[in-house]
Each structure stands twice: as C-alpha cells, then as structure tokens.
Coordinates of C-alpha atoms in Angstrom, one line a residue:
X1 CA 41.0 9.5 -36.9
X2 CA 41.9 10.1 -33.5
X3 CA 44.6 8.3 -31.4
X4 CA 41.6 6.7 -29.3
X5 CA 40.7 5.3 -32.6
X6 CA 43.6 4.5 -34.2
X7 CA 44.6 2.0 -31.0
X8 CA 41.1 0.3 -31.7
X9 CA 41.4 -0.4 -35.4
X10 CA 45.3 -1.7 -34.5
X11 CA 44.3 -4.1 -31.9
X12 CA 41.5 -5.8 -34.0
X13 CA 44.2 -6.0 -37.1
X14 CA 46.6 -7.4 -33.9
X15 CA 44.0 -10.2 -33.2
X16 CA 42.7 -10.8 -36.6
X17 CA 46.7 -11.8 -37.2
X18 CA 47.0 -13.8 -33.7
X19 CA 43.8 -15.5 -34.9
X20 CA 45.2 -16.4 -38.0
X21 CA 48.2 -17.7 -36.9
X22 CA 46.3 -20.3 -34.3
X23 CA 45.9 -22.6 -37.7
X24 CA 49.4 -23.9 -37.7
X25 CA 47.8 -27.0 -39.8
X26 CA 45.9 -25.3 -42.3
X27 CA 48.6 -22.3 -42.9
X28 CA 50.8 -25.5 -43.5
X29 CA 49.1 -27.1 -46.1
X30 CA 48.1 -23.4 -47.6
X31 CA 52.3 -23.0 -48.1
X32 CA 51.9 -26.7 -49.8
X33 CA 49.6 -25.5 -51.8
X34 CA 50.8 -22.7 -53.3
X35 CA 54.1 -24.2 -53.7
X36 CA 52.5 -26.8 -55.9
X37 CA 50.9 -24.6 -57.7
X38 CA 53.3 -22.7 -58.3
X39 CA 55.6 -24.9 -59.9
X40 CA 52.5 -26.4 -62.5
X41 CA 52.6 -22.8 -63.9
X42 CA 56.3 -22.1 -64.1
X43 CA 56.3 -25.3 -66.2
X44 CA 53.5 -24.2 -68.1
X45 CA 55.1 -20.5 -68.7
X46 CA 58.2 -22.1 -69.5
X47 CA 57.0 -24.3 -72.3
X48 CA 54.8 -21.1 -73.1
X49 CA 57.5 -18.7 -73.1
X50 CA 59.9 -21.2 -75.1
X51 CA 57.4 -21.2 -77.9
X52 CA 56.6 -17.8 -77.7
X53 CA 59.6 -16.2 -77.0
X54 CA 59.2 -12.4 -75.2
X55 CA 55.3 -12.6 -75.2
X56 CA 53.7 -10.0 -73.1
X57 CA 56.7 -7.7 -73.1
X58 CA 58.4 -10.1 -70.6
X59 CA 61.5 -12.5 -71.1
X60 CA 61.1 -16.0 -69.4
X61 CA 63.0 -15.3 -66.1
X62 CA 60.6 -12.6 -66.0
X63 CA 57.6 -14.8 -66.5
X64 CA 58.8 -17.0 -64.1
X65 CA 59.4 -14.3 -61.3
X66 CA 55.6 -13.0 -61.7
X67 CA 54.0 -16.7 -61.2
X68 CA 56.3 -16.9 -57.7
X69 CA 54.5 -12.8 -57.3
X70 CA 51.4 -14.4 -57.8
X71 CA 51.9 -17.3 -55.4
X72 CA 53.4 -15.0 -52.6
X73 CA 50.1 -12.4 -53.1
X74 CA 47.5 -14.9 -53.6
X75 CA 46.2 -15.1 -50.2
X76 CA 48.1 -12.1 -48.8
X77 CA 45.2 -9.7 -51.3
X78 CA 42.8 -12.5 -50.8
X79 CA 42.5 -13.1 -54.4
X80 CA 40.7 -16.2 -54.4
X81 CA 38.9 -15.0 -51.3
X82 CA 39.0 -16.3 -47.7
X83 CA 39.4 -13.2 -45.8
X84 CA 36.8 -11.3 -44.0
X85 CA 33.8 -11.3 -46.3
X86 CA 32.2 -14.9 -45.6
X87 CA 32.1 -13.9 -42.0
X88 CA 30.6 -10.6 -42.5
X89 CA 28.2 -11.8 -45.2
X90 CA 27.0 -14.9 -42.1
X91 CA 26.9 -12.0 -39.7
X92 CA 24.3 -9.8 -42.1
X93 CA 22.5 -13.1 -42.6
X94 CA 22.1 -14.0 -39.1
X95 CA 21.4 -10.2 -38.2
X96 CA 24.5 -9.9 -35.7
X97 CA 25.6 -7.2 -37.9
X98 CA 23.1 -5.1 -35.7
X99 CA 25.2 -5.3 -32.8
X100 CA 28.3 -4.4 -34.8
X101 CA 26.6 -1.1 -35.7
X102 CA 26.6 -0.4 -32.4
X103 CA 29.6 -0.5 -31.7
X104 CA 31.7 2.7 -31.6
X105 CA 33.8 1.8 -34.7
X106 CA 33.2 2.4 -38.2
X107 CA 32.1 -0.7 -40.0
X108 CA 34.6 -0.2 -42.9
X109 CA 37.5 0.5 -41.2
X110 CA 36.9 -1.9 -38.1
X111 CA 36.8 -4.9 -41.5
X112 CA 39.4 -3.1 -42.9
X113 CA 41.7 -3.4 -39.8
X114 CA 40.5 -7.0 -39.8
X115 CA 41.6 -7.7 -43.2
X116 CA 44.7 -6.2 -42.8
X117 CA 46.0 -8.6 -39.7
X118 CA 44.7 -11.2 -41.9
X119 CA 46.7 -10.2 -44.6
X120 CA 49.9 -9.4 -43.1
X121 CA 50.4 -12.8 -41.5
X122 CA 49.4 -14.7 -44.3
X123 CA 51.9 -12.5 -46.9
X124 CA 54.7 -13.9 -44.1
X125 CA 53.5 -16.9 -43.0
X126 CA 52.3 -18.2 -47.0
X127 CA 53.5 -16.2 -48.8
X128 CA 57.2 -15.9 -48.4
X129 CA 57.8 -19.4 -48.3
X130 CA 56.8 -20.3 -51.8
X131 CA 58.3 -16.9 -53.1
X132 CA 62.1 -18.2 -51.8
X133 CA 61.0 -21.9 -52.8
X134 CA 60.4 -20.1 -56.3
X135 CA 63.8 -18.1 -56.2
X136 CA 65.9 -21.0 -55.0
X137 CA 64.6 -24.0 -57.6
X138 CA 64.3 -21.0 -60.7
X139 CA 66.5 -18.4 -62.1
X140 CA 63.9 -15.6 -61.0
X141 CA 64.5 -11.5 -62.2
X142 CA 64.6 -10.0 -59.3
X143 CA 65.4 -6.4 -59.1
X144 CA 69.3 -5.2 -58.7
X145 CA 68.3 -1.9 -56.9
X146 CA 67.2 -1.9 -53.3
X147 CA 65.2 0.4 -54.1
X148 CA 63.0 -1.4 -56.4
X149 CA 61.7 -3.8 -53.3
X150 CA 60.4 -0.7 -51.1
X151 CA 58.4 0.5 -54.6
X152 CA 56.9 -2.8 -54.8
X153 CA 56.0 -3.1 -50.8
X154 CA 54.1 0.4 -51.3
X155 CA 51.9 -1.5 -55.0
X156 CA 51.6 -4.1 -52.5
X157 CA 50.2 -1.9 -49.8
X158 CA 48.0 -0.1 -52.8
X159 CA 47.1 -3.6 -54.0
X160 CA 45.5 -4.6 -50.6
X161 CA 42.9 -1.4 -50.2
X162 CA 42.2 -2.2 -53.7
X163 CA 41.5 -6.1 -53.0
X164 CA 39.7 -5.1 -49.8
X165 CA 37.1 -2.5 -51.4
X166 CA 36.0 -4.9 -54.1
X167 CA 35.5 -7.7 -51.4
X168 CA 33.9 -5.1 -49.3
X169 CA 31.3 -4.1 -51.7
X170 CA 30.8 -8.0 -52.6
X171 CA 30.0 -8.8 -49.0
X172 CA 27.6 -5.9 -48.7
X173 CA 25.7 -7.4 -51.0
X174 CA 24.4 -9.4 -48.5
X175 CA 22.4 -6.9 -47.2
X176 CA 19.5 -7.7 -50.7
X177 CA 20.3 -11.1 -51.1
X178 CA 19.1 -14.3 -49.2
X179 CA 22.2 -15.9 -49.7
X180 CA 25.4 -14.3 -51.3
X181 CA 27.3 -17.7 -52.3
X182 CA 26.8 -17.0 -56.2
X183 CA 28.0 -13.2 -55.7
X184 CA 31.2 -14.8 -53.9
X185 CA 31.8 -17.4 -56.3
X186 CA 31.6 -15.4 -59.2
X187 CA 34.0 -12.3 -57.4
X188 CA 36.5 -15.2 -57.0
X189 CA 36.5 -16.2 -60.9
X190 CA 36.7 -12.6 -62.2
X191 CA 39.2 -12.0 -59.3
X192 CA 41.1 -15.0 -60.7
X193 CA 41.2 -13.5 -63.9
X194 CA 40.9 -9.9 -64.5
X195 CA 44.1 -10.0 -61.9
X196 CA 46.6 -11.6 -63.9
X197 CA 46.7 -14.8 -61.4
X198 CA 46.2 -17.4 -64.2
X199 CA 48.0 -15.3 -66.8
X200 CA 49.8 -11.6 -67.1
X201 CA 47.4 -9.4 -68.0
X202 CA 50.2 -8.2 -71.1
X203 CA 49.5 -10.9 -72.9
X204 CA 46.1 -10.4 -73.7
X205 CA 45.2 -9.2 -77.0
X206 CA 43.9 -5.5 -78.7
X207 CA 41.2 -3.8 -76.9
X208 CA 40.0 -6.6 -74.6
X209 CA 43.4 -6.4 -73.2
X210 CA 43.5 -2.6 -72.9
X211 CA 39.7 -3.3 -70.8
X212 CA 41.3 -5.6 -68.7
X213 CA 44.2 -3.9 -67.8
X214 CA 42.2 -0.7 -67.4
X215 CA 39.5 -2.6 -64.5
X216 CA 40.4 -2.3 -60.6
X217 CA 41.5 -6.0 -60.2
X218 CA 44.6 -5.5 -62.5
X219 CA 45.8 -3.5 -59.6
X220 CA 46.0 -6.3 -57.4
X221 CA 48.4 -8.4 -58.4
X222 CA 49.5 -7.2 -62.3
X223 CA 50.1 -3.8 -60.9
X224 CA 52.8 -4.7 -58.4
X225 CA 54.3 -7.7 -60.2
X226 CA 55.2 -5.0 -62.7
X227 CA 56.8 -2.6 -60.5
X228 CA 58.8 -5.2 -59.2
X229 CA 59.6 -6.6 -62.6
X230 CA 60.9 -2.9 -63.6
X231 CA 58.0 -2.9 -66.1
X232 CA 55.8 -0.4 -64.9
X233 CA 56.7 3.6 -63.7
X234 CA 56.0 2.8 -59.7
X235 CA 54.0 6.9 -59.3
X236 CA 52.1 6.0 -62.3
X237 CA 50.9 2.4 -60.5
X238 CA 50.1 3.8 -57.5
X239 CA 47.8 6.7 -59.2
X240 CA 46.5 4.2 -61.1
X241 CA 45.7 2.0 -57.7
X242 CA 44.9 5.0 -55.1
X243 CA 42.5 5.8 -57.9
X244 CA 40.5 2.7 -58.6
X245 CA 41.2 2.7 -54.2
X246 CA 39.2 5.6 -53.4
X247 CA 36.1 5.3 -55.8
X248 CA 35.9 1.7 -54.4
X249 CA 36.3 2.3 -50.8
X250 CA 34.3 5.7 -51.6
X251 CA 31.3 3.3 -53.0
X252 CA 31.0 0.7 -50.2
X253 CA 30.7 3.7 -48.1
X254 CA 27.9 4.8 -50.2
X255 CA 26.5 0.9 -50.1
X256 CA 26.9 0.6 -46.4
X257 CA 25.3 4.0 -45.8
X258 CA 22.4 2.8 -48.2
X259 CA 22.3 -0.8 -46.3
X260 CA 21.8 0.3 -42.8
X261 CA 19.3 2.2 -43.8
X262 CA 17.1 -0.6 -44.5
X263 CA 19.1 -3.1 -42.2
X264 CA 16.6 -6.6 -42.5
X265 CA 17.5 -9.2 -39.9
X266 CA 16.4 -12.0 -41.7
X267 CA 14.9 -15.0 -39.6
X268 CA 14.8 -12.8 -36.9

C-alpha cells in the first residue's frame, strides 16, 4: 500500500468516526444500555460464581472483570452487529455496489477502514464508560503490570480484523441472496455465543468446549478478556487470532473476487 493509498483508507476510517460521533442521542442510550446490561450479568456471575466457586478457571473478581470486557468490546468488534455490513449488504441490493467498484480503492480495505473509525469511536465513546462504571461499583481484577494493558490493546486490535472478516464474508453473501436478513440474524446469535459474550467460553464442557474455543469468534472477545485477565500467553493469542485473521480476510477476498464476477444488480 502506497502513501497515496494509505491517506485514502485513513480519511474514510476519519469520517466513518466523525459520522459516528453525529448520534450524540443514540451513543447515549447505547452507554445506557450496556451499563444495564452489564450489571444483570455481574449479578448473575456473582450468584453463579458463589455456587460454583472457581468455575472456568476464573475466581469471581475475575468473572466479574470479563462481563465489564464484554460490555466495553461489545459494540467496539461489533459483536451483535451494527457496523458496516447492513449498509453494504442495501448497497449490493440496490446495485450501488457497482459504482463502488469503480472506485480506485479496494473494496475490502476501503470497508475495512470504515469499520475501523466505526469502531474506534464507539470503544471510547461506549465502551469506556461502562468499563469504569464496572470498575468503580465492583471489585474488578485488573492487571498490576502496565504492561499487561498494551498486550490486551494489541488482542483487541487482533480481535477487530477477526470480527471484521467474519462480518465481511456475512455481508457478501448478499451478492446470492435476495435478501440477507436471516444470514445477519443468525451471524449475530452464533456471534453472541461462540464469543464468550453471554458466558466464558472456559466454562463450557469436554469436547464441545474445546470446538468452541477452537472457532474464529472466540478470538473476539474470549481471546483478549484472557490476556487481560493474565489467563492466556498474549504470543500464543495473537497466533491464534492472526491465524483465524488471515484465512478469513484471505476468503472474503476469494468471495469478493468470485462475486464481482457475476455482479447482479437486482431490480435494476
């Protein structure tokens, strides 16, 4: 990537996180939210934990530090969804993906950069708020070594490709299908759980758990929570995520190469 490039792909990740930060309101009730959720499942771990002392490796100030993780991450890695794959999916519907081939960008990376404007204002501007809400009402594990916090910023970092390819590849898939909602819905419920957001991936039992903690979305949010908890080697988590990184992002670029190849402007 040249420097011509590289100036592009930062000014659409600049406006995607100006755009973003237009909806005071909804950014509002998104830290609301989160907060509130957040708080049902610290009260749920701690009753958990109390009966099950230690379950999933983690002590209960642990457990309690990854739901505050989770709430922080949640929209930051787009989780749940709602980051750039409803719009592209509407713009292969509607065909206007046509004139974004045209442009002199890559496709991937000009959605990447997208994403990651997106992502970076909502990790400060939703996400920290409910993480220091968490850490001032709860008596939260948090790492003694400044180092620990750079080693979870980089999972982070990792986590986000990660979250991006799979919603990549789900929002391709609007290229063969009419409508995508079903695909969408569905990415957000194994998203949901196959990440650890509902509960730690630890606790799952025998060989399902070893699946689970073996699939891509277990680097998204399990992956880092763990590096910050001090349970996880940080160089094996991010060969773990750079892994299951490039044979996603390696695969949409296989799908998109496939997809233009046949674009169908449908209605049009």
């Amino acid at each position: 990537m040249d420097v011509g490039s590289g100036r592009l792909y930062a000014a659409v990740a600049a406006g995607a996180f100006r755009r973003y930060a237009t909806y005071r309101a909804a950014t509002l009730a998104g830290v609301f939210t989160n907060t509130v959720f957040g708080l049902i499942l610290a009260y749920t771990y701690l009753a958990l934990w109390d009966e099950r002392p230690g379950l999933g490796g983690y002590d209960q100030a642990q457990a309690i530090t990854y739901v505050w993780v989770g709430q922080a991450l949640f929209k930051t890695l787009g989780i749940g969804g709602g980051g750039f794959e409803d719009e592209l999916m509407e713009r292969i519907r509607t065909g206007d993906v046509a004139v974004d081939l045209y442009r002199p960008a890559d496709l991937q990376l000009w959605w990447m950069a997208s994403d990651g404007g997106r992502a970076l204002f909502e990790l400060f501007a939703r996400g920290v708020p409910p993480f220091v809400f968490g850490a001032l009402l709860f008596s939260l594990a948090l790492p003694g070594q400044v180092t620990a916090w750079p080693a979870f910023a980089v999972a982070v970092l990792l986590a986000w490709v990660v979250g991006f390819a799979i919603r990549y590849l789900v929002a391709l898939s609007a290229f063969w299908l009419i409508d995508g909602t079903g695909v969408v819905q569905i990415s957000w419920f194994v998203g949901w759980f196959c990440s650890g957001m509902l509960l730690p991936l630890n606790v799952f039992p025998g060989v399902f758990g070893d699946v689970v903690r073996l699939l891509p979305w277990s680097s998204v949010l399990q992956a880092p929570a763990d590096v910050l908890l001090g349970e996880a080697d940080p160089l094996g988590t991010y060969v773990f995520q750079a892994a299951w990184a490039v044979a996603l992002l390696t695969a949409g670029r296989l799908l998109q190469s496939a997809a233009t190849r046949r674009v169908v402007v449908q209605g049009g």
